[in-house]
XYZ file of C-alpha atoms in Angstrom:
708
model
C 126.203 -10.350 -45.321
C 127.821 -11.902 -42.768
C 130.556 -14.445 -43.505
C 131.294 -16.056 -41.149
C 128.964 -20.245 -40.438
C 125.527 -19.848 -37.838
C 124.219 -23.135 -36.894
C 120.362 -22.711 -37.044
C 117.926 -25.766 -37.575
C 115.642 -25.749 -41.094
C 112.880 -23.624 -40.940
C 110.323 -26.623 -42.775
C 109.129 -29.623 -40.554
C 108.964 -30.582 -36.518
C 111.910 -32.213 -36.852
C 113.664 -28.850 -36.779
C 117.120 -30.777 -38.216
C 120.438 -28.225 -37.138
C 122.160 -27.436 -39.730
C 124.567 -24.056 -40.259
C 124.537 -21.233 -42.645
C 127.458 -19.310 -44.411
C 126.357 -16.768 -46.642
C 128.817 -16.641 -49.863
C 129.905 -13.947 -51.507
C 127.749 -14.170 -54.234
C 124.615 -13.174 -52.338
C 123.967 -16.509 -51.893
C 123.987 -18.971 -49.082
C 125.215 -21.805 -48.409
C 123.873 -25.116 -46.359
C 125.747 -27.583 -44.845
C 125.041 -30.415 -42.401
C 126.008 -30.219 -38.886
C 126.465 -33.652 -37.117
C 126.320 -32.445 -33.781
C 123.085 -32.189 -33.468
C 121.415 -35.006 -32.236
C 117.742 -34.641 -33.687
C 119.481 -35.204 -37.341
C 122.975 -35.919 -36.665
C 123.911 -34.251 -39.813
C 121.338 -35.829 -42.423
C 119.094 -33.887 -44.503
C 116.290 -34.057 -46.373
C 115.753 -32.105 -50.117
C 114.072 -29.155 -48.262
C 116.212 -28.693 -45.859
C 119.083 -28.942 -48.734
C 117.582 -26.170 -50.694
C 116.285 -23.738 -48.036
C 118.159 -21.455 -48.396
C 117.026 -20.991 -52.286
C 113.769 -19.588 -50.770
C 115.823 -16.205 -49.513
C 116.964 -15.229 -52.323
C 115.411 -11.899 -53.403
C 114.024 -13.152 -56.774
C 111.782 -15.939 -55.063
C 110.345 -14.180 -51.904
C 108.659 -10.704 -51.295
C 110.921 -7.435 -51.523
C 107.732 -5.297 -51.311
C 104.982 -4.271 -49.176
C 101.806 -4.876 -51.800
C 98.049 -2.676 -51.668
C 95.960 -3.600 -53.241
C 95.083 -0.077 -55.271
C 91.404 1.305 -57.369
C 91.426 -1.270 -60.359
C 91.473 -4.126 -58.069
C 95.860 -5.032 -58.516
C 98.386 -5.712 -55.951
C 101.264 -2.640 -56.421
C 104.465 -2.255 -53.989
C 103.316 0.626 -51.320
C 105.515 2.506 -48.760
C 105.427 0.426 -45.124
C 104.069 3.376 -43.713
C 101.246 3.185 -46.310
C 100.806 0.083 -45.402
C 101.008 0.354 -41.709
C 98.727 2.494 -42.006
C 95.935 1.340 -44.206
C 95.513 -2.134 -41.562
C 95.439 -0.571 -38.839
C 93.114 2.165 -40.552
C 90.508 -1.163 -41.260
C 91.375 -3.058 -37.900
C 90.013 0.160 -36.146
C 87.487 0.836 -38.833
C 85.641 -2.591 -38.248
C 85.652 -2.433 -35.081
C 83.991 0.760 -34.508
C 81.501 -0.614 -36.492
C 80.968 -4.798 -35.854
C 82.627 -4.733 -32.564
C 86.315 -7.194 -31.627
C 84.899 -9.404 -32.456
C 84.522 -8.910 -36.355
C 88.475 -9.281 -36.358
C 90.371 -12.705 -37.098
C 93.173 -13.327 -36.492
C 94.351 -16.165 -38.082
C 98.973 -17.394 -37.611
C 100.515 -20.904 -38.356
C 102.200 -23.140 -36.690
C 105.771 -21.875 -38.736
C 106.199 -18.977 -36.598
C 108.414 -19.071 -34.119
C 107.364 -19.395 -30.469
C 107.992 -15.054 -29.831
C 105.899 -13.840 -32.714
C 103.149 -17.056 -31.596
C 103.437 -15.388 -28.496
C 103.069 -11.769 -29.592
C 101.002 -12.203 -31.954
C 98.270 -13.830 -29.393
C 98.365 -11.196 -26.771
C 98.271 -8.426 -29.667
C 94.726 -10.125 -30.619
C 93.410 -10.320 -26.629
C 95.238 -6.465 -25.603
C 94.878 -4.436 -28.874
C 92.311 -5.978 -31.335
C 90.620 -6.970 -27.593
C 89.025 -9.964 -30.096
C 88.040 -14.102 -28.861
C 88.579 -14.742 -32.701
C 91.593 -16.089 -33.634
C 93.242 -19.242 -34.387
C 96.238 -21.091 -36.183
C 96.646 -24.189 -39.262
C 98.371 -26.306 -36.220
C 94.326 -27.098 -34.979
C 94.929 -28.855 -38.032
C 97.638 -30.752 -37.374
C 97.476 -32.601 -34.123
C 95.081 -31.192 -32.264
C 93.083 -34.685 -31.728
C 96.915 -36.611 -30.270
C 96.651 -33.268 -27.615
C 93.269 -33.955 -26.742
C 93.960 -37.198 -25.199
C 96.650 -36.746 -24.503
C 95.565 -34.352 -21.703
C 92.806 -36.344 -21.091
C 95.001 -39.441 -19.974
C 97.576 -37.697 -19.146
C 96.987 -34.303 -18.081
C 99.508 -33.225 -20.118
C 100.086 -32.927 -24.433
C 103.652 -33.450 -24.972
C 104.601 -34.232 -28.849
C 107.074 -37.098 -27.715
C 107.016 -37.420 -23.803
C 110.712 -38.813 -25.009
C 113.302 -38.147 -26.814
C 114.271 -39.777 -30.620
C 117.026 -41.395 -29.484
C 115.015 -43.432 -27.170
C 113.444 -45.443 -30.142
C 116.199 -47.469 -31.597
C 116.248 -49.116 -27.689
C 112.973 -50.549 -27.992
C 111.537 -53.382 -28.504
C 108.348 -52.547 -30.737
C 106.945 -49.366 -32.150
C 103.956 -49.658 -33.692
C 103.447 -46.069 -36.194
C 100.258 -45.330 -37.192
C 99.243 -43.350 -39.750
C 103.656 -41.724 -40.386
C 105.596 -41.662 -43.918
C 108.566 -40.585 -41.907
C 109.674 -41.853 -44.478
C 109.451 -38.637 -46.872
C 107.389 -35.806 -44.028
C 110.153 -36.807 -42.114
C 113.222 -38.806 -43.498
C 116.606 -38.157 -41.349
C 114.039 -39.812 -38.773
C 113.568 -42.667 -40.906
C 117.054 -43.473 -38.873
C 115.793 -44.043 -35.303
C 113.119 -47.116 -36.749
C 116.161 -47.958 -38.773
C 118.617 -48.837 -35.822
C 115.831 -49.452 -33.587
C 115.641 -52.956 -36.493
C 119.469 -52.702 -36.139
C 118.981 -53.482 -32.134
C 116.678 -57.166 -31.966
C 113.821 -54.120 -32.604
C 110.470 -54.882 -34.687
C 108.913 -51.968 -36.726
C 105.207 -52.824 -37.288
C 102.954 -49.959 -39.537
C 99.285 -48.803 -40.251
C 98.710 -47.270 -43.300
C 96.235 -47.970 -46.093
C 99.406 -47.878 -48.910
C 101.971 -49.841 -49.152
C 104.572 -46.415 -48.830
C 108.361 -46.009 -48.628
C 108.001 -46.570 -44.382
C 105.302 -49.149 -44.429
C 108.415 -51.431 -46.395
C 110.393 -50.951 -43.743
C 107.808 -52.841 -41.749
C 108.110 -56.164 -40.481
C 104.259 -56.105 -40.497
C 102.242 -53.400 -42.226
C 98.704 -53.813 -41.682
C 96.919 -51.688 -44.261
C 93.287 -51.638 -42.930
C 90.977 -49.244 -45.139
C 90.760 -45.375 -43.879
C 89.272 -43.681 -41.100
C 88.924 -47.687 -39.525
C 92.297 -47.623 -37.334
C 89.263 -47.266 -33.989
C 88.266 -49.737 -34.991
C 91.646 -51.768 -35.827
C 92.933 -50.087 -31.659
C 90.058 -51.582 -30.138
C 90.377 -54.302 -31.336
C 94.690 -55.264 -30.562
C 93.518 -54.273 -26.816
C 90.200 -56.882 -27.168
C 92.957 -59.945 -27.518
C 95.180 -58.436 -25.117
C 92.976 -58.673 -22.698
C 91.477 -62.126 -23.909
C 95.639 -63.269 -23.744
C 96.052 -62.459 -20.921
C 98.160 -60.150 -21.708
C 96.921 -56.895 -19.600
C 99.819 -55.372 -17.026
C 97.477 -56.364 -14.271
C 100.099 -54.231 -11.152
C 100.605 -51.961 -13.447
C 96.221 -51.105 -14.109
C 96.262 -51.509 -10.385
C 98.213 -48.779 -8.977
C 98.836 -45.972 -12.161
C 95.922 -45.499 -14.061
C 91.922 -44.782 -14.090
C 89.061 -45.992 -15.173
C 90.209 -49.513 -17.147
C 86.775 -51.124 -16.514
C 85.063 -48.738 -18.502
C 87.432 -48.953 -21.212
C 87.407 -52.760 -20.730
C 84.244 -52.520 -21.515
C 84.570 -51.064 -24.154
C 87.581 -52.888 -25.567
C 85.666 -56.031 -25.282
C 82.416 -55.243 -26.963
C 84.782 -55.956 -30.639
C 86.277 -58.878 -31.242
C 88.343 -59.915 -33.902
C 86.401 -61.297 -36.789
C 84.240 -57.793 -36.101
C 87.007 -55.672 -36.359
C 88.967 -57.519 -39.143
C 85.685 -56.864 -41.227
C 85.934 -53.010 -40.144
C 88.786 -52.616 -41.273
C 90.286 -55.520 -43.935
C 92.881 -56.595 -41.561
C 93.046 -60.760 -41.114
C 92.215 -61.917 -37.667
C 96.021 -63.563 -37.836
C 97.483 -60.555 -38.720
C 95.768 -58.703 -35.767
C 96.316 -61.273 -33.500
C 100.827 -60.845 -34.640
C 100.805 -57.197 -33.904
C 99.451 -57.943 -29.889
C 102.231 -60.546 -30.205
C 105.006 -58.239 -31.343
C 104.048 -55.152 -28.520
C 103.590 -57.446 -26.334
C 106.440 -60.033 -25.877
C 109.637 -57.387 -25.929
C 110.166 -55.192 -22.188
C 109.196 -51.846 -24.188
C 107.410 -50.734 -26.851
C 105.888 -47.328 -28.311
C 102.734 -46.314 -30.329
C 103.607 -43.743 -32.595
C 100.607 -41.949 -34.313
C 100.453 -39.384 -36.997
C 97.926 -37.189 -39.180
C 96.468 -40.910 -40.638
C 94.526 -41.831 -37.439
C 94.812 -37.838 -35.920
C 92.681 -36.308 -38.800
C 89.823 -37.569 -38.437
C 86.114 -37.021 -37.157
C 86.881 -39.216 -34.506
C 90.124 -38.285 -34.445
C 90.870 -37.815 -30.385
C 89.231 -41.439 -29.633
C 91.471 -42.781 -32.485
C 94.087 -41.575 -30.665
C 92.354 -42.733 -26.626
C 92.422 -45.935 -28.014
C 96.328 -45.716 -29.000
C 96.845 -44.213 -25.886
C 94.640 -47.624 -23.594
C 96.188 -49.878 -25.737
C 99.131 -48.230 -23.880
C 98.461 -47.782 -20.030
C 97.168 -51.851 -20.025
C 99.883 -53.264 -21.322
C 102.277 -50.810 -18.809
C 104.164 -49.328 -22.070
C 103.213 -45.779 -20.610
C 105.252 -43.798 -17.603
C 108.205 -46.396 -17.897
C 111.443 -46.206 -19.513
C 111.937 -46.514 -23.600
C 107.843 -47.035 -23.424
C 105.071 -44.855 -24.094
C 102.964 -43.288 -26.928
C 104.180 -40.555 -28.573
C 102.419 -37.780 -31.006
C 104.711 -36.969 -33.941
C 104.548 -33.372 -34.538
C 104.231 -32.371 -38.379
C 105.212 -28.357 -38.901
C 107.893 -26.934 -37.532
C 107.078 -25.321 -34.856
C 103.831 -26.549 -34.340
C 104.156 -28.512 -30.821
C 105.463 -24.286 -30.010
C 102.791 -22.773 -31.444
C 100.155 -23.819 -29.396
C 101.233 -23.801 -26.360
C 102.042 -19.761 -26.550
C 98.275 -18.049 -27.287
C 97.601 -17.455 -30.516
C 95.197 -21.570 -30.698
C 91.585 -20.172 -29.601
C 90.686 -21.874 -25.668
C 94.641 -20.544 -24.308
C 96.955 -18.290 -23.223
C 100.624 -18.757 -22.699
C 102.674 -21.752 -20.552
C 99.187 -23.679 -22.063
C 97.387 -21.834 -19.701
C 93.019 -22.523 -20.176
C 91.681 -19.603 -21.124
C 88.989 -20.370 -19.612
C 90.526 -20.670 -16.033
C 90.163 -17.983 -13.748
C 94.108 -18.270 -12.205
C 94.983 -18.294 -15.159
C 93.589 -15.257 -16.763
C 94.828 -13.327 -13.681
C 98.373 -15.040 -13.558
C 98.765 -14.098 -17.881
C 97.080 -10.562 -17.016
C 99.015 -9.155 -14.352
C 102.465 -10.209 -17.059
C 100.997 -8.611 -19.934
C 99.817 -5.063 -17.498
C 95.724 -5.555 -17.847
C 92.855 -6.385 -16.431
C 92.060 -10.037 -16.517
C 88.577 -9.606 -17.187
C 89.539 -7.289 -20.293
C 90.881 -10.450 -21.947
C 88.689 -11.999 -24.341
C 87.457 -15.567 -23.930
C 87.574 -18.976 -26.200
C 86.574 -17.931 -29.743
C 86.185 -20.660 -32.385
C 88.139 -22.774 -33.361
C 90.373 -22.789 -37.223
C 87.907 -24.255 -39.801
C 84.366 -22.655 -37.677
C 87.260 -19.470 -38.232
C 87.579 -19.678 -41.604
C 83.656 -20.328 -42.265
C 82.445 -17.510 -40.494
C 84.728 -14.861 -42.564
C 82.438 -12.257 -44.129
C 79.915 -13.285 -42.331
C 80.680 -12.602 -37.924
C 84.382 -11.919 -38.627
C 84.595 -9.245 -41.420
C 88.451 -8.112 -41.168
C 90.827 -11.090 -40.935
C 95.031 -10.185 -40.333
C 96.634 -13.516 -41.149
C 100.544 -14.406 -40.497
C 102.148 -17.226 -42.554
C 98.930 -19.582 -43.237
C 97.691 -20.555 -46.501
C 94.689 -22.077 -46.651
C 93.025 -20.969 -49.920
C 95.668 -23.854 -50.092
C 95.642 -26.160 -46.381
C 92.215 -25.798 -45.183
C 89.399 -28.176 -46.175
C 86.198 -28.049 -48.573
C 89.019 -25.289 -49.674
C 86.441 -24.003 -53.006
C 84.410 -22.957 -49.724
C 87.674 -21.103 -47.316
C 89.045 -19.283 -50.497
C 85.007 -17.739 -51.904
C 85.482 -16.561 -47.575
C 87.603 -15.277 -47.557
C 87.607 -13.393 -50.722
C 83.617 -11.990 -49.128
C 86.047 -10.472 -46.818
C 85.881 -6.796 -46.048
C 89.403 -6.514 -45.124
C 92.259 -8.954 -45.658
C 96.089 -8.182 -44.342
C 98.764 -11.255 -44.882
C 102.491 -11.014 -43.566
C 103.880 -13.503 -45.615
C 107.697 -14.143 -47.027
C 106.589 -15.191 -50.719
C 103.055 -14.292 -51.916
C 100.998 -17.100 -52.115
C 97.161 -18.117 -53.190
C 96.292 -15.851 -49.478
C 98.634 -13.057 -50.031
C 97.285 -12.971 -53.651
C 93.633 -12.621 -52.030
C 94.734 -9.919 -49.735
C 94.170 -6.062 -49.686
C 97.668 -5.196 -48.071
C 100.959 -7.784 -48.226
C 103.460 -6.873 -45.301
C 107.018 -8.332 -46.599
C 108.653 -10.475 -43.223
C 111.319 -11.951 -42.479
C 112.664 -15.034 -42.671
C 114.408 -18.066 -40.625
C 117.925 -16.798 -41.499
C 117.167 -13.956 -41.533
C 115.841 -13.047 -37.883
C 116.235 -14.736 -34.133
C 113.896 -16.867 -32.344
C 112.802 -20.255 -30.458
C 111.565 -22.539 -31.956
C 109.686 -26.705 -29.957
C 110.401 -29.498 -31.644
C 108.536 -32.878 -31.407
C 109.974 -33.750 -28.628
C 109.338 -30.852 -26.664
C 112.446 -29.125 -27.141
C 112.983 -26.044 -26.506
C 115.601 -24.734 -29.588
C 117.232 -21.377 -31.319
C 117.939 -20.535 -34.453
C 119.907 -18.390 -35.197
C 119.585 -15.029 -37.468
C 122.309 -16.051 -40.166
C 121.872 -13.517 -43.341
C 120.431 -9.777 -43.177
C 117.611 -9.722 -45.131
C 116.790 -7.243 -47.743
C 116.504 -3.803 -47.430
C 112.184 -2.954 -46.756
C 111.749 -6.310 -45.028
C 110.604 -6.045 -40.870
C 109.686 -9.294 -39.593
C 106.139 -10.043 -38.191
C 107.819 -8.846 -34.827
C 109.031 -5.588 -35.799
C 104.782 -4.963 -37.735
C 102.988 -6.270 -34.348
C 104.702 -3.324 -32.500
C 103.932 -1.002 -35.345
C 100.319 -1.686 -35.438
C 99.603 -2.213 -32.090
C 100.970 2.014 -31.834
C 98.566 2.548 -34.573
C 95.842 0.994 -32.388
C 96.599 3.050 -29.614
C 98.959 0.615 -27.419
C 102.474 1.960 -26.954
C 103.647 -0.275 -24.715
C 104.191 -4.250 -24.506
C 104.576 -5.641 -27.790
C 108.825 -5.034 -28.017
C 110.612 -6.876 -32.056
C 113.371 -7.977 -29.641
C 113.086 -11.481 -29.986
C 115.314 -12.301 -26.755
C 113.188 -9.231 -24.579
C 109.733 -10.810 -26.308
C 111.320 -14.551 -24.483
C 112.280 -12.960 -21.471
C 108.521 -12.086 -21.409
C 106.298 -15.799 -22.275
C 109.608 -16.923 -19.850
C 107.169 -15.012 -17.045
C 103.779 -16.504 -18.609
C 104.686 -19.915 -18.978
C 105.578 -19.499 -15.673
C 103.988 -22.236 -13.295
C 102.437 -23.041 -16.340
C 102.529 -27.270 -18.081
C 104.425 -25.737 -20.645
C 106.821 -24.012 -18.231
C 109.443 -22.268 -20.226
C 110.716 -20.462 -17.246
C 113.627 -22.068 -16.746
C 115.108 -21.842 -19.894
C 117.165 -18.358 -21.477
C 118.444 -17.937 -24.636
C 122.153 -18.106 -22.931
C 121.218 -21.847 -21.887
C 119.862 -22.376 -25.443
C 123.261 -21.280 -26.755
C 125.572 -23.628 -25.662
C 123.017 -26.744 -25.389
C 121.704 -29.566 -27.783
C 118.417 -27.113 -26.738
C 116.438 -26.996 -23.576
C 113.121 -29.929 -23.007
C 110.014 -28.556 -21.566
C 108.990 -28.162 -18.234
C 111.618 -26.205 -17.199
C 110.458 -23.842 -14.578
C 112.917 -21.506 -12.679
C 115.851 -22.673 -10.450
C 114.168 -22.662 -6.770
C 115.656 -20.589 -4.641
C 114.500 -17.668 -5.967
C 111.326 -17.769 -5.773
C 110.410 -17.433 -9.063
C 111.989 -13.914 -8.813
C 114.264 -11.501 -10.533
C 117.594 -14.716 -9.763
C 115.368 -17.140 -12.061
C 114.446 -15.603 -14.527
C 117.440 -13.099 -15.382
C 118.454 -14.568 -17.856
C 121.874 -15.975 -15.211
C 122.186 -19.345 -14.625
C 122.418 -20.273 -11.033
C 122.614 -23.596 -8.429
C 119.735 -24.945 -8.980
C 118.656 -24.339 -12.857
C 116.899 -26.712 -14.268
C 117.813 -29.089 -16.475
C 114.463 -29.942 -18.495
C 113.095 -32.720 -18.792
C 113.537 -35.208 -21.886
C 111.719 -37.931 -20.996
C 107.861 -37.464 -19.123
C 105.642 -39.349 -16.534
C 108.334 -41.552 -15.090
C 107.274 -40.611 -11.864
C 103.382 -40.216 -11.797
C 101.131 -38.568 -14.993
C 100.485 -34.908 -14.710
C 96.465 -35.272 -13.156
C 96.159 -34.331 -9.965
C 96.323 -38.031 -7.987
C 99.291 -39.333 -10.746
C 97.486 -41.306 -12.337
C 96.841 -42.314 -16.100
C 93.526 -42.522 -17.415
C 91.504 -44.898 -19.434
C 88.886 -43.786 -21.497
C 86.127 -45.381 -22.746
C 85.620 -45.543 -26.268
C 84.315 -47.537 -29.086
C 84.232 -47.496 -33.217
C 81.592 -45.418 -35.001
C 81.537 -44.921 -38.889
C 83.327 -41.363 -40.597
C 81.479 -38.928 -41.079
C 81.134 -40.157 -44.785
C 80.626 -43.604 -45.764
C 80.707 -44.541 -49.284
C 78.478 -45.149 -50.891
C 76.096 -45.622 -55.005
C 76.571 -42.313 -55.555
C 80.603 -41.686 -54.474
C 82.013 -44.977 -54.027
C 85.670 -44.876 -54.054
C 87.360 -43.862 -49.913
C 90.036 -40.787 -50.732
C 92.834 -40.409 -48.842
C 95.642 -36.999 -48.258
C 99.164 -36.938 -47.506
C 102.926 -35.216 -48.191
C 105.552 -36.174 -50.873
C 108.879 -35.952 -49.719
C 110.152 -32.889 -52.159
C 107.079 -30.359 -51.571
C 105.771 -28.965 -47.209
C 102.840 -28.538 -47.055
C 100.412 -26.161 -48.969
C 103.600 -25.616 -50.911
C 103.919 -21.649 -50.627
C 108.026 -21.637 -50.502
C 108.787 -25.547 -52.012
C 107.259 -25.037 -55.369
C 109.477 -22.370 -55.244
C 112.728 -25.149 -55.695
C 113.623 -25.524 -59.347
C 115.284 -28.763 -57.299
C 111.793 -29.536 -55.180
C 109.398 -29.379 -58.452
C 111.898 -31.754 -60.749
C 111.548 -33.647 -58.249
C 107.643 -33.518 -57.600
C 106.166 -31.298 -60.326
C 102.721 -31.790 -59.861
C 99.954 -33.225 -58.089
C 98.305 -37.011 -59.215
C 95.619 -39.739 -58.241
C 97.127 -42.815 -56.748
C 94.539 -45.262 -57.853
C 94.970 -49.300 -57.681
C 94.857 -51.424 -61.212
C 91.983 -53.026 -61.021
C 90.619 -49.525 -59.716
C 91.771 -48.128 -62.304
C 90.838 -51.146 -64.928
C 87.339 -50.169 -63.862
C 87.145 -46.460 -64.399
C 89.348 -47.211 -68.508
C 92.585 -45.343 -67.122
C 95.887 -46.424 -67.835
C 98.869 -44.707 -66.079
C 99.243 -41.066 -66.439
C 95.822 -40.367 -67.738
C 93.618 -38.014 -65.842
C 91.359 -38.264 -63.096
C 88.964 -35.906 -62.626
C 88.205 -37.095 -57.719
C 84.427 -36.186 -57.580
C 82.461 -35.006 -53.716
C 79.924 -33.499 -52.689
C 81.803 -30.818 -51.850
C 83.754 -29.795 -55.138
C 85.942 -31.941 -58.653
C 89.881 -32.254 -58.856
C 91.644 -33.214 -61.802
C 95.338 -34.694 -61.917
C 96.779 -37.357 -63.147
C 96.901 -41.055 -62.330
C 99.511 -43.498 -60.294
C 98.595 -46.984 -60.817
C 99.910 -48.499 -58.293
C 99.061 -51.787 -55.686
C 100.466 -50.135 -53.403
C 96.874 -48.952 -52.221
C 94.384 -50.020 -51.847
C 91.510 -51.057 -54.036
C 89.161 -48.789 -52.092
C 91.097 -46.008 -51.626
C 92.534 -43.319 -53.443
C 95.410 -40.680 -52.183
C 96.169 -37.684 -53.239
C 99.177 -34.966 -52.366
C 97.880 -31.709 -50.993
C 100.816 -29.650 -51.760
C 99.074 -28.280 -55.318
C 96.018 -25.290 -56.530
C 94.870 -25.022 -58.671
C 92.487 -27.577 -60.623
C 94.549 -30.414 -58.426
C 94.081 -29.191 -55.109
C 92.870 -31.518 -53.559
C 91.233 -30.343 -50.038
C 89.076 -28.708 -53.376
C 87.828 -32.423 -52.075
C 88.069 -33.697 -48.008
C 85.353 -32.837 -45.651
C 85.672 -30.632 -43.167
C 83.835 -32.377 -40.697
C 85.267 -31.768 -36.977
C 86.134 -34.436 -33.843
C 84.392 -33.306 -31.420
C 86.623 -32.249 -29.268
C 90.055 -31.362 -31.866
C 87.497 -29.582 -33.505
C 90.081 -31.010 -36.080
C 88.553 -31.296 -39.628
C 87.905 -35.002 -41.387
C 90.538 -34.508 -43.912
C 91.658 -38.797 -44.260
C 89.195 -40.439 -45.305
C 85.579 -38.424 -46.988
C 83.650 -40.630 -49.938
C 84.104 -39.932 -54.090
C 84.114 -40.889 -57.090
C 86.148 -41.192 -60.343
C 85.231 -39.819 -63.310
C 87.032 -40.316 -66.666
C 88.086 -36.913 -68.180
C 88.335 -35.833 -72.492
C 91.802 -34.708 -73.922
């Protein structure tokens, strides 16, 4: 084991906090602060501090597993496991065609692995059926950003700009628990005289820090944004010059907003008219202001329109494409941004190119050395892919995801996974999904491999290998290389991450997410590089520009987008007219309460890794149902009593947590746990028509007491 200190980044959320790793003589790894990284400036949450615990041999997988004739997963050699996967994938393709093969990726994969997975699906398997769990994360914000700005990057400015703004509206984010080190930027905002407005149905730890907390009914964020824009217009606060010079489509958006007068919005949302007026005043009076959204408004069947309404508010007030102002999305997963930029999303090719664009296909096909016509077209989105398992899709290769816990309507998804002819899973632990597989491959983790990720700011970072993986562990790149060779493709799937990144640079060159000017050398010397970062001029995109050797014309990267023009053909941002509509499943007499879901500070996503860390489990040992005292009294439930939450899709049971920090018409459940407390047993897979994101954040339920 190495004994030096290695500067690297946390494996969890999209902050990608800087940290140092130091291997100890006893085989453990020490995590320490790295104060020089500007995103977290040394601060780490509990998940980051304990991240090295999952590296321990007793926690993680150390041998391939193959299901024997008796149905038990037993240790196997790598050759046996890989041969079986290749044989089953080949059999399925020969018998049912390439689209009977599915590939499901994850937002935690490095850029190199996400890129190679997309290439493997399209070049080796020839399937269109690939997507990833990032579809559940911020696809609605991405779709709205592309409509309005012509480009999707989570934040169009670095986090360091937040404390310098005059006002921030934070919509549907509890960052004090989901990404705690980021809270200091908002604390500094208030210390500098700026104001923070938090919009959330719950009085979260983040909301407690706010100057103003609005608690709308879940699923009504669209109406709220439209009501605020109505008041901006009625009070004469529109930046007419900005709208005239830098936008298009204002009149239609204006007309749509004017149909949402304050009293109407108050009835829909539960937010009072005085609160609406105060919000407008706080947002409009400073010289600069921002709107930041997260999963609350995005994970809805109208999430794209909802985000679009918040963008419209920014555009009407001249708060986009100006210093210290703008709309941004707080990405959730560690590489949620980069994970969708380079090809593991159903409709995209590397560089954020569209799969149905002939020019994009031709460019990427040339880099890959294949005929553009051989590339399949767009496939199913994540939930639709999972829903097709066992019928249209007969075999699935899954990497770095745990949909048995994380997918909406999870009991149905689990049933579809069980109905597959064949399932192969690559993971670092035996997750609930991996436990259902026919073959499980143990792969390297963040600290055992080098690779790049792209954080919520669009900052491309280098994660460095700090420790040697245990014997019997291989990287995902090695897995894809071996499977490609067994399926007849001997070249084009290197195992060295830097070699993969060099190809990724060429594939992304000229695309919206252009990484061609970024090299491992630069990433090692800088605090990351913001995309777009094209190769230096003067080399014409040729060998010198992509060789890794810096030239006098090297591009510095783009920390701040849209200051001169937006990424649309005419450089103008687009207003998109939207109107309020109900969630897919409103409460009724049978299911009279709304359920919303989210995270707690000590667990992460499906909990596959964090639930294996003793310190984190001690802090958050299991699921719970958060409900208002009035609702608890009607139910006859006391603190800690088991409560059943029932939707049209299933039933979950967890202890009651009674608090007046939640609306009386709403209950909250965290989604990190499997079993009877699995929150996603209940959630609604109703999809946004544009982003295809499911409606995790609002569905109708009823509550029942449970006999003990």
